[in-house]
Short mmCIF file of C-alpha atoms in Angstrom, two decimals:
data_model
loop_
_atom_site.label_atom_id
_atom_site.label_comp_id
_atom_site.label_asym_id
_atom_site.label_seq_id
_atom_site.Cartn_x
_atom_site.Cartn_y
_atom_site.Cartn_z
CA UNK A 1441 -3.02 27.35 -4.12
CA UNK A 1442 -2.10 26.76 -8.19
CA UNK A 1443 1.22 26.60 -8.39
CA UNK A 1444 1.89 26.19 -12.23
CA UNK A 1445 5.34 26.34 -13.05
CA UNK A 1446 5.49 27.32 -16.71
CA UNK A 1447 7.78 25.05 -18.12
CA UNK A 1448 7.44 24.03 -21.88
CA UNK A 1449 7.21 20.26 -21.96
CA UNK A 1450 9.58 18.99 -24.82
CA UNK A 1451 7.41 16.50 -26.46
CA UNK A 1452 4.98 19.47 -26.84
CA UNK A 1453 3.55 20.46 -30.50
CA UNK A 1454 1.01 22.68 -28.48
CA UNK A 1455 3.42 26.19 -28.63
CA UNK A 1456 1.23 28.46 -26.23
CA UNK A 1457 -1.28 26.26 -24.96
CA UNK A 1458 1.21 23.76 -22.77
CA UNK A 1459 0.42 25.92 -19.70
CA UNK A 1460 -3.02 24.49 -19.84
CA UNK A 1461 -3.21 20.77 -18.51
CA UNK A 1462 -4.52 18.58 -21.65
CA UNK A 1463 -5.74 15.25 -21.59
CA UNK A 1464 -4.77 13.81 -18.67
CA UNK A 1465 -3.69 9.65 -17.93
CA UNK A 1466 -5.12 8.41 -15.02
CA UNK A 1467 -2.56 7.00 -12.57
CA UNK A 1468 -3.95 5.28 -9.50
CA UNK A 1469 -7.93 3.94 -10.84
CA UNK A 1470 -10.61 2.30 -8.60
CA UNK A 1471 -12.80 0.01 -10.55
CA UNK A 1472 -16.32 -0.34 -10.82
CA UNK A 1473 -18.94 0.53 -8.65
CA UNK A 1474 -22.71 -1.07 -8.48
CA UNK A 1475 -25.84 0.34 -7.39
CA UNK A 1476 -29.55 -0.35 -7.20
CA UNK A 1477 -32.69 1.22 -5.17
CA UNK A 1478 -34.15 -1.31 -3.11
CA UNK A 1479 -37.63 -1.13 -0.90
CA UNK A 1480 -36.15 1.25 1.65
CA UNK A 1481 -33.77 3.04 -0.39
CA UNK A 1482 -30.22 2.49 -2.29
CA UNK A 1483 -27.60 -0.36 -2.28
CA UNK A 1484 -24.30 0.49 -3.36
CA UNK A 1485 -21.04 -1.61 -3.41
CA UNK A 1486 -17.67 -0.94 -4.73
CA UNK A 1487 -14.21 -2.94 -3.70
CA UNK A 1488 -11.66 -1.06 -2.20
CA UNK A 1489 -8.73 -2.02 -4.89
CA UNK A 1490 -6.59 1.47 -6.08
CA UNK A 1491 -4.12 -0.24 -9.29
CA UNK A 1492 -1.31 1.67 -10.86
CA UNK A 1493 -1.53 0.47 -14.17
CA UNK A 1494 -1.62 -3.42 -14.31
CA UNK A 1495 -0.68 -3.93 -10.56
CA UNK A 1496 -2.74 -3.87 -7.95
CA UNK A 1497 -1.31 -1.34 -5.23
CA UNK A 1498 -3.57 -0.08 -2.32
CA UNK A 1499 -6.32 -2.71 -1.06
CA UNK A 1500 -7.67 -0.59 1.15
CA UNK A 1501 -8.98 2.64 -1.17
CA UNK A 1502 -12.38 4.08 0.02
CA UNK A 1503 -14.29 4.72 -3.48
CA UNK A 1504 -17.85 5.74 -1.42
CA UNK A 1505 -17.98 8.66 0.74
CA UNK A 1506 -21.04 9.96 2.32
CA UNK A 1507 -22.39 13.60 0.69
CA UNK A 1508 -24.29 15.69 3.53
CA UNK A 1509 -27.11 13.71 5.12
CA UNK A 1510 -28.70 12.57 1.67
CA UNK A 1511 -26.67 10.85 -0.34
CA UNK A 1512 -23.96 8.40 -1.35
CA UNK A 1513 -21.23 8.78 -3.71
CA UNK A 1514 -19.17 6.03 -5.25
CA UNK A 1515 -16.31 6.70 -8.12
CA UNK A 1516 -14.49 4.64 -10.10
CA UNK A 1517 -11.34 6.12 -12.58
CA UNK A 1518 -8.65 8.00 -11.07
CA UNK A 1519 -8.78 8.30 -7.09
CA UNK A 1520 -6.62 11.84 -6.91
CA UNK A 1521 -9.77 13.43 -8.97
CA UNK A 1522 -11.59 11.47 -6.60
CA UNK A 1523 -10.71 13.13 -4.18
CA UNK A 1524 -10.20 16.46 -5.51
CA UNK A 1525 -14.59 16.26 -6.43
CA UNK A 1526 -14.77 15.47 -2.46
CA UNK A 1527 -12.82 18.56 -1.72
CA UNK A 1528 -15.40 20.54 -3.97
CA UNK A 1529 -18.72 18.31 -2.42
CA UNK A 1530 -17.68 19.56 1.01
CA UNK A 1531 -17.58 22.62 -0.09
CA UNK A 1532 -20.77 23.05 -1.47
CA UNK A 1533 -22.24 21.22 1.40
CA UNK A 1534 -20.72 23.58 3.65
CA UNK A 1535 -22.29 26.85 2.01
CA UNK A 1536 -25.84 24.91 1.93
CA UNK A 1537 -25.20 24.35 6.03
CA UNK A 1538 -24.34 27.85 6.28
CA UNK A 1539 -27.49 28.84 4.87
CA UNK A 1540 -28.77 27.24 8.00
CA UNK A 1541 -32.31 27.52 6.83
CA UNK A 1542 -33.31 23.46 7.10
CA UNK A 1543 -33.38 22.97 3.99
CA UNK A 1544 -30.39 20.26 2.73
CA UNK A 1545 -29.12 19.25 -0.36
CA UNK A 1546 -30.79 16.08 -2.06
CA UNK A 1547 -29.37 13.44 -3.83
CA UNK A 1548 -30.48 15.03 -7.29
CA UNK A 1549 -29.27 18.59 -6.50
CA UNK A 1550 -25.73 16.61 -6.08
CA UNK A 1551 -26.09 15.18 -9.02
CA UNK A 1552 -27.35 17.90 -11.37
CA UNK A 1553 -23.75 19.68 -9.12
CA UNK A 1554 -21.34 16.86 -10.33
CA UNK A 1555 -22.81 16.32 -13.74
CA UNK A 1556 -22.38 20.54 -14.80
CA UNK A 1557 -18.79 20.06 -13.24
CA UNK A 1558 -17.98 16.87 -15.28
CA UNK A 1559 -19.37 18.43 -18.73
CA UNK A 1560 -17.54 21.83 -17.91
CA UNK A 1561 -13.98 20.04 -17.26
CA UNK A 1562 -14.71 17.74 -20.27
CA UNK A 1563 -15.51 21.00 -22.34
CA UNK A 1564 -11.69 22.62 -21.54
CA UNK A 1565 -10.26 19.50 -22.53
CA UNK A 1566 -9.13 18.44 -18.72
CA UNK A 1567 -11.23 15.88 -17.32
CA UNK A 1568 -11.85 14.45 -14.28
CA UNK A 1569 -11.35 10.59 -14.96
CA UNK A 1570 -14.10 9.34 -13.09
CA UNK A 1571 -17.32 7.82 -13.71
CA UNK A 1572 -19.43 8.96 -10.79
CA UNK A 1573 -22.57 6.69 -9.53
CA UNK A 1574 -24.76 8.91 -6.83
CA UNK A 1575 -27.44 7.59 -4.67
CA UNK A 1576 -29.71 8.97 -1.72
CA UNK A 1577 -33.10 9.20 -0.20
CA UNK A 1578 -34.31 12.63 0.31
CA UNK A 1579 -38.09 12.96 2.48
CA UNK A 1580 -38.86 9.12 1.07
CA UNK A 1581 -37.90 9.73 -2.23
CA UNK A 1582 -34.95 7.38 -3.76
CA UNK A 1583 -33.01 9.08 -6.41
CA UNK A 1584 -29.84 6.85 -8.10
CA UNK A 1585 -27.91 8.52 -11.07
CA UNK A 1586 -24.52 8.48 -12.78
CA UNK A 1587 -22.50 10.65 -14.36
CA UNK A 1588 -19.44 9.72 -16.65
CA UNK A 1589 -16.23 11.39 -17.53
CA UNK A 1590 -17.40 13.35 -20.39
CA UNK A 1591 -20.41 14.66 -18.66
CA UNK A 1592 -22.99 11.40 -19.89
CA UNK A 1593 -25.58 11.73 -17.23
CA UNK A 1594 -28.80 9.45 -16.25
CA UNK A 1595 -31.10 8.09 -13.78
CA UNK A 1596 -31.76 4.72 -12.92
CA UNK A 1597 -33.05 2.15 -11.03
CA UNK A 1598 -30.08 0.54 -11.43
CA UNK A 1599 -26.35 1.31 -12.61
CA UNK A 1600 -22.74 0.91 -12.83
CA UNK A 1601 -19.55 1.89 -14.05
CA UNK A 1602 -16.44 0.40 -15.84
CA UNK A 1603 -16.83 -3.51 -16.22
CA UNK A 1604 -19.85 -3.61 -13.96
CA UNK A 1605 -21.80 -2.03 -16.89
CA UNK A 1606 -21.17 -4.97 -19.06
CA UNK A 1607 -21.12 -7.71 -16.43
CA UNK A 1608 -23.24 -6.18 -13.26
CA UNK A 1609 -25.88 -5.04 -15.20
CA UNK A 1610 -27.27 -7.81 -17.14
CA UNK A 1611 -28.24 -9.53 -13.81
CA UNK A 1612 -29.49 -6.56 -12.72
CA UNK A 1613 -31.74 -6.70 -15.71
CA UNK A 1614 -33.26 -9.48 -15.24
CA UNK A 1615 -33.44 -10.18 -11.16
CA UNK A 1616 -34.15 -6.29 -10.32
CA UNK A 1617 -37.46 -5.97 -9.70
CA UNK A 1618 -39.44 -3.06 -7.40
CA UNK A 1619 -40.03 -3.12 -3.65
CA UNK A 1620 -36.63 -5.55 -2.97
CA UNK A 1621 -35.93 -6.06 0.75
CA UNK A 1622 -32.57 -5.28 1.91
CA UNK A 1623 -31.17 -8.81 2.32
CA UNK A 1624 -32.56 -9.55 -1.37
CA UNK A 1625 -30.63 -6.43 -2.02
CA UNK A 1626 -27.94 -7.36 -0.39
CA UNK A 1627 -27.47 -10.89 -2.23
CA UNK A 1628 -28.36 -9.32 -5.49
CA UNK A 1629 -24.89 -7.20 -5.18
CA UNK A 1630 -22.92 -9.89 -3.46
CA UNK A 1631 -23.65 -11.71 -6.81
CA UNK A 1632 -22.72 -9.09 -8.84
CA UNK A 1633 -19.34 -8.32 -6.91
CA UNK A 1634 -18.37 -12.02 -7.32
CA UNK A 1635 -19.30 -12.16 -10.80
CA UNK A 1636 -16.58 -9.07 -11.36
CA UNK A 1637 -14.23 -10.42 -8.96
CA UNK A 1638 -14.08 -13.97 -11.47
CA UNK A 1639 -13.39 -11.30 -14.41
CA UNK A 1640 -12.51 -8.31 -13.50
CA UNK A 1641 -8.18 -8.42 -13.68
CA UNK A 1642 -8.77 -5.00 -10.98
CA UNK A 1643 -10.89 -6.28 -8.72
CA UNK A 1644 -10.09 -7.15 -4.91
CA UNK A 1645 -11.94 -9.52 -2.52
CA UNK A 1646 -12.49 -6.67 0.33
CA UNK A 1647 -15.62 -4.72 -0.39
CA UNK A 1648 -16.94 -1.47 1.09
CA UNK B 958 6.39 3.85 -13.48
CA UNK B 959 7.73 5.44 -17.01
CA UNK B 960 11.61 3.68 -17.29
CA UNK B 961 12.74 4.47 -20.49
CA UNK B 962 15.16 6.77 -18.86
CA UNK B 963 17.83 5.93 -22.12
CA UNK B 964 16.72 9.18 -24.47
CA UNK B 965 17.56 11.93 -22.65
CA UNK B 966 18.33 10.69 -19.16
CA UNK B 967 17.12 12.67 -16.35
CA UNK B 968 18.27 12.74 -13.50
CA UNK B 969 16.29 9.97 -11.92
CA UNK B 970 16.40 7.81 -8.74
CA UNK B 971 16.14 3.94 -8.93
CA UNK B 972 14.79 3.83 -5.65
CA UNK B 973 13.27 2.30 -3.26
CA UNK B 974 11.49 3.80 -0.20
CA UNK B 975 9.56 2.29 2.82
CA UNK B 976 7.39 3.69 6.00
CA UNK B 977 6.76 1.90 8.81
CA UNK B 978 4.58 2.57 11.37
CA UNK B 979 5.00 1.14 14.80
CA UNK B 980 3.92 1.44 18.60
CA UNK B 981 4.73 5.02 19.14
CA UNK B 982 5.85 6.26 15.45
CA UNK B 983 7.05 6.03 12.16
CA UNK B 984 10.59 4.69 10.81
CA UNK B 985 11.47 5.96 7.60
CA UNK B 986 13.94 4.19 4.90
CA UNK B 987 15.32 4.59 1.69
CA UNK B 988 18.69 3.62 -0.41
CA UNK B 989 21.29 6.07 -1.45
CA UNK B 990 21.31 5.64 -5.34
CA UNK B 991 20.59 7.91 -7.88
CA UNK B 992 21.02 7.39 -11.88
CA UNK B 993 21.41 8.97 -14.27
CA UNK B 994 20.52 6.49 -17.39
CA UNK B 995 22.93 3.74 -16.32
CA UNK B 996 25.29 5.89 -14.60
CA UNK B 997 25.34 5.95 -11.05
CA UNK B 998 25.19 9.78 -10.38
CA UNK B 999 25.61 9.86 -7.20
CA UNK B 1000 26.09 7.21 -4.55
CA UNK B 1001 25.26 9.11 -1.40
CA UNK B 1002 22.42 10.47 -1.85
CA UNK B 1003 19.95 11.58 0.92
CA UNK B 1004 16.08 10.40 -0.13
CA UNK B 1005 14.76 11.25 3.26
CA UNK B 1006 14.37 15.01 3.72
CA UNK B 1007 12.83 16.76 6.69
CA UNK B 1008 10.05 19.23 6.11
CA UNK B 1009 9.80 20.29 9.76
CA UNK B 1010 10.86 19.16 13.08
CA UNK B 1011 8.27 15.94 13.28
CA UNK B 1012 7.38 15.75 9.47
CA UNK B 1013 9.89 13.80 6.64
CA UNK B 1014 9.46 12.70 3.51
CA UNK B 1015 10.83 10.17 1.05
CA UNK B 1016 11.55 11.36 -2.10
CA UNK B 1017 11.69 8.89 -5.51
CA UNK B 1018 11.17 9.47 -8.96
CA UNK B 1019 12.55 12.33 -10.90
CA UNK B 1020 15.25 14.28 -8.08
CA UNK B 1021 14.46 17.37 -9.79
CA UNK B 1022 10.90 17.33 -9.16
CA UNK B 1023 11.12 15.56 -5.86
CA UNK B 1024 13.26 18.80 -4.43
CA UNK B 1025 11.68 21.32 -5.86
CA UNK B 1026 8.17 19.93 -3.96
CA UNK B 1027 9.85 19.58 -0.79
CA UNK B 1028 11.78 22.75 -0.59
CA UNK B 1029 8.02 24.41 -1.50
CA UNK B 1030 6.37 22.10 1.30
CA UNK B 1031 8.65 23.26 4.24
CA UNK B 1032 8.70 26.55 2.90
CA UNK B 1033 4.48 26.59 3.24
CA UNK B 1034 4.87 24.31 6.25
CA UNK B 1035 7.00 27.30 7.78
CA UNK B 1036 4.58 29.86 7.56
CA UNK B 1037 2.16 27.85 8.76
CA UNK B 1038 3.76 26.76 12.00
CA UNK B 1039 4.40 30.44 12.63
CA UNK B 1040 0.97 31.06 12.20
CA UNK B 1041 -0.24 27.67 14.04
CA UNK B 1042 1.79 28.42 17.19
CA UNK B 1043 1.94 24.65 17.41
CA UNK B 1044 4.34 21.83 15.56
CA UNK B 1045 2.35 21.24 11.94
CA UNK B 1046 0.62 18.10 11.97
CA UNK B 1047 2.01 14.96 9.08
CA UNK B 1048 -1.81 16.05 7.77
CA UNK B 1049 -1.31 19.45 6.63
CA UNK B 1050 1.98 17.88 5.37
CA UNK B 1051 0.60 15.31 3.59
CA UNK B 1052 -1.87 17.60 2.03
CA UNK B 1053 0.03 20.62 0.82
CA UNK B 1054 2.65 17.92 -1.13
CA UNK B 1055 -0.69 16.42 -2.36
CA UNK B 1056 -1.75 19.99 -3.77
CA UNK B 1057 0.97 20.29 -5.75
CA UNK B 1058 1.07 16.95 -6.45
CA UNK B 1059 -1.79 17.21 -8.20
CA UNK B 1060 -2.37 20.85 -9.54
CA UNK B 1061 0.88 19.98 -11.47
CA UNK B 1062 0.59 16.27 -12.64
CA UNK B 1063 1.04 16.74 -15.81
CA UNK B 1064 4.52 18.24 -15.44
CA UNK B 1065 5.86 16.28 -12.21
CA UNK B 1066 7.46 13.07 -11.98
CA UNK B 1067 7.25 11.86 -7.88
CA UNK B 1068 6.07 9.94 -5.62
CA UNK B 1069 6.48 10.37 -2.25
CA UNK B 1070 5.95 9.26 1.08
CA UNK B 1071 5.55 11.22 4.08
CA UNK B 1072 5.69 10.03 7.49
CA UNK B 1073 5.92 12.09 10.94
CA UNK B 1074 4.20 12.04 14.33
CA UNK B 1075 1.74 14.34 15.72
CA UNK B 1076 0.32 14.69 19.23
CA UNK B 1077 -3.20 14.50 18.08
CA UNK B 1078 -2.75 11.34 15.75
CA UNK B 1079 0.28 9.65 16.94
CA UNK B 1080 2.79 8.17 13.88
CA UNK B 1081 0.84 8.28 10.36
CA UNK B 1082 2.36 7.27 7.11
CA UNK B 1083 0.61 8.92 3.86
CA UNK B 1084 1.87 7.78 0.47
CA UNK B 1085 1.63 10.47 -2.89
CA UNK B 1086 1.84 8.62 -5.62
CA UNK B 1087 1.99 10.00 -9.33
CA UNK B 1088 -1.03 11.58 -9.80
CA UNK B 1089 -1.40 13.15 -6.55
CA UNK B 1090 -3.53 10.69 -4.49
CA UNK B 1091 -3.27 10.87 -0.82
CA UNK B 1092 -3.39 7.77 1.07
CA UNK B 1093 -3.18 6.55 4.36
CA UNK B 1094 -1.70 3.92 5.32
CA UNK B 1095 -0.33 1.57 8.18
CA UNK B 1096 3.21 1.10 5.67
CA UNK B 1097 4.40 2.36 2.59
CA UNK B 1098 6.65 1.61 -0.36
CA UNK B 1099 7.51 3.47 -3.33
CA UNK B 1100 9.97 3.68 -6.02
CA UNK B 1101 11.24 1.74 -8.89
CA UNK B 1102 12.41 -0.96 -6.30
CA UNK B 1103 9.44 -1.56 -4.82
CA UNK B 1104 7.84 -3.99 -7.01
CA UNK B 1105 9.95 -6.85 -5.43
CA UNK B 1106 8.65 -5.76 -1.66
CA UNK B 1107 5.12 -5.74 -2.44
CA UNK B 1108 5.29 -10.08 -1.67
CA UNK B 1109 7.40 -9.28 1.31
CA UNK B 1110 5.60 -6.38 3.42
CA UNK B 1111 2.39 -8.67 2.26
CA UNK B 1112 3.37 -11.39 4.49
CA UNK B 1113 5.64 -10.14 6.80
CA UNK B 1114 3.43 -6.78 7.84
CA UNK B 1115 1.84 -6.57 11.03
CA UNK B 1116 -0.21 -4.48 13.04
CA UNK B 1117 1.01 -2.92 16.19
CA UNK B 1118 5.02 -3.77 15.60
CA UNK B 1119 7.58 -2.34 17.64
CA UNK B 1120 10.28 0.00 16.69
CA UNK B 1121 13.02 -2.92 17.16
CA UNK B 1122 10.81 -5.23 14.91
CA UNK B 1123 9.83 -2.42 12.23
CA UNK B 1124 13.21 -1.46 11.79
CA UNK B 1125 14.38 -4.75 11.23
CA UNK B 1126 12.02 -5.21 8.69
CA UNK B 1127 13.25 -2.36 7.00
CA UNK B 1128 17.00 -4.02 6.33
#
């Protein structure tokens, strides 16, 4: 249902073009969101802060939804386009149910999904303004990537978006190491949360 | 929330709007102002609209844009209670302002709360903020006269509230 009402913004040099939506502001933006594969499979944390601008409004945002029966995905960036890439992930998980043939989609099909949709926005000029962290565990096999805003995509065995790349990930860096147990896990991420809670300004003390 | 309503002055509402929900519902507020610049354009406004029977909203931000989504809203939410057979639920309501919401945020100026009850869900309070996010939640405010409520509902808010007790909180 696009309902575009054609109306020629004012403060608009862009003569036929201002139909199109341009560069968009984000309004209501989750911050970051950690991850890291563990023994077993993926970690993933993310607070549940949504600010408008420099206030924090909505404590109680949910910035990781579950994709099919493989895989995680956590946002950060504006929460309406958030939401909008659910609305296309349930989608496409739909049509892979209705194929009905026992095969599901894995965490890297997902990815590969969300990282030609980023690049493709980002290429007309109208992004989504997320950065997208996606983890899962599909027939043993861990798979953790991340895909930015203008389409930026990698694997790791850790990652994280907005602030936590600069503060999360240095600890990361050095404690990470293969085969972690899940309460080693665990404590690695509580550390990191608190660390972005001291300096993140967006940050919130109620964790998902 | 842009204010520098001085260059050309829209019509715009300095508003402020709440949602409560309580045992059994929703109670829906909102003040009566709306300026234009400085002027006050008119002091009677009404910034709760109904979309259907169960479903309102509370408009604030630009009046313009705030109608025009409504009107569309219980237009859609019209057909679709035809074709339902059944009252819409504050869901579909929630959603459909949320669609164009977002499909046209680069050219709207609203935020919105909508709040309604529904036999499957009982009372539910969603707030559309610019930018066309859809959230759910137990109480909402919005408008340019909500910043000095955010310290109030934080303390005074409680679960499970009854209608007398809501709407007190309201005035």
């Amino acid at each position: 249902m696009q309902f575009m009402a054609s109306k020629q913004p004012e403060n608009s040099l862009l003569g036929p073009e201002s139909d199109s939506q341009r560069t968009l502001y984000p309004y209501v933006t989750g911050t970051s969101v950690v991850a890291l594969k563990y023994k077993d499979g993926i970690l993933m944390a993310a607070d549940m802060g949504g600010s408008y601008g420099s206030t924090l409004r909505y404590k109680s945002v949910e910035r990781m939804k579950p994709i099919g029966k493989h895989s995680l995905l956590g946002a950060s960036g504006e929460i309406s386009d958030f939401q909008e890439i659910l609305r296309y992930l349930d989608e496409l998980i739909l049509y892979d149910n209705m194929w009905d043939d026992g095969n599901s989609l894995g965490p890297k099909e997902v990815h590969n999904y969300l990282t030609r949709v980023m690049y493709n926005r980002r290429n007309k000029f109208n992004p989504l303004w997320n950065s997208l962290v996606l983890g899962g565990v599909k027939n043993g096999q861990k798979y953790l990537g991340t895909v930015s805003m203008i389409g930026v995509n990698f694997e790791d065995n850790h990652v994280a978006t907005g602030f936590g790349n600069h503060l999360a990930r240095p600890i990361l860096r050095q404690e990470w190491h293969e085969n972690l147990s899940f309460e080693d896990g665990v404590r690695l991420l509580e550390k990191c949360m608190r660390v972005l809670l001291y300096r993140d300004r967006s940050a919130v003390n109620k964790l998902q | 929330m842009d204010l520098d309503m001085n260059v050309n002055a829209p019509h715009s509402m300095g508003t402020t709007i709440i949602g409560v929900t309580y045992n059994g519902g929703v109670v829906l507020g909102a003040d009566s102002r709306t300026s234009t610049g400085m002027y006050v354009a008119n002091r009677a406004s009404d910034k709760i609209t109904q979309l259907t029977d169960n479903v309102y909203v509370c408009r604030s931000g630009s009046a313009a844009d705030s109608q025009i989504v409504s009107d569309y809203v219980r237009y859609f939410l019209h057909q679709h209670t035809i074709q339902l057979g059944q009252p819409a639920t504050v869901k579909v309501a929630a959603n459909l302002i949320r669609l164009l919401s977002y499909n046209n945020k680069n050219m709207l100026q609203t935020g919105l709360i909508v709040g309604g009850w529904d036999k499957y869900e009982g009372g539910k309070i969603y707030g559309i903020p610019l930018g066309g996010t859809l959230i759910e939640q137990p109480f909402a405010i919005g408008g340019s006269g909500s910043s000095y409520l955010y310290g109030f509902f934080d303390q005074a808010w409680k679960e499970g509230m009854t209608k007398e007790e809501a709407e007190v909180h309201l005035f």
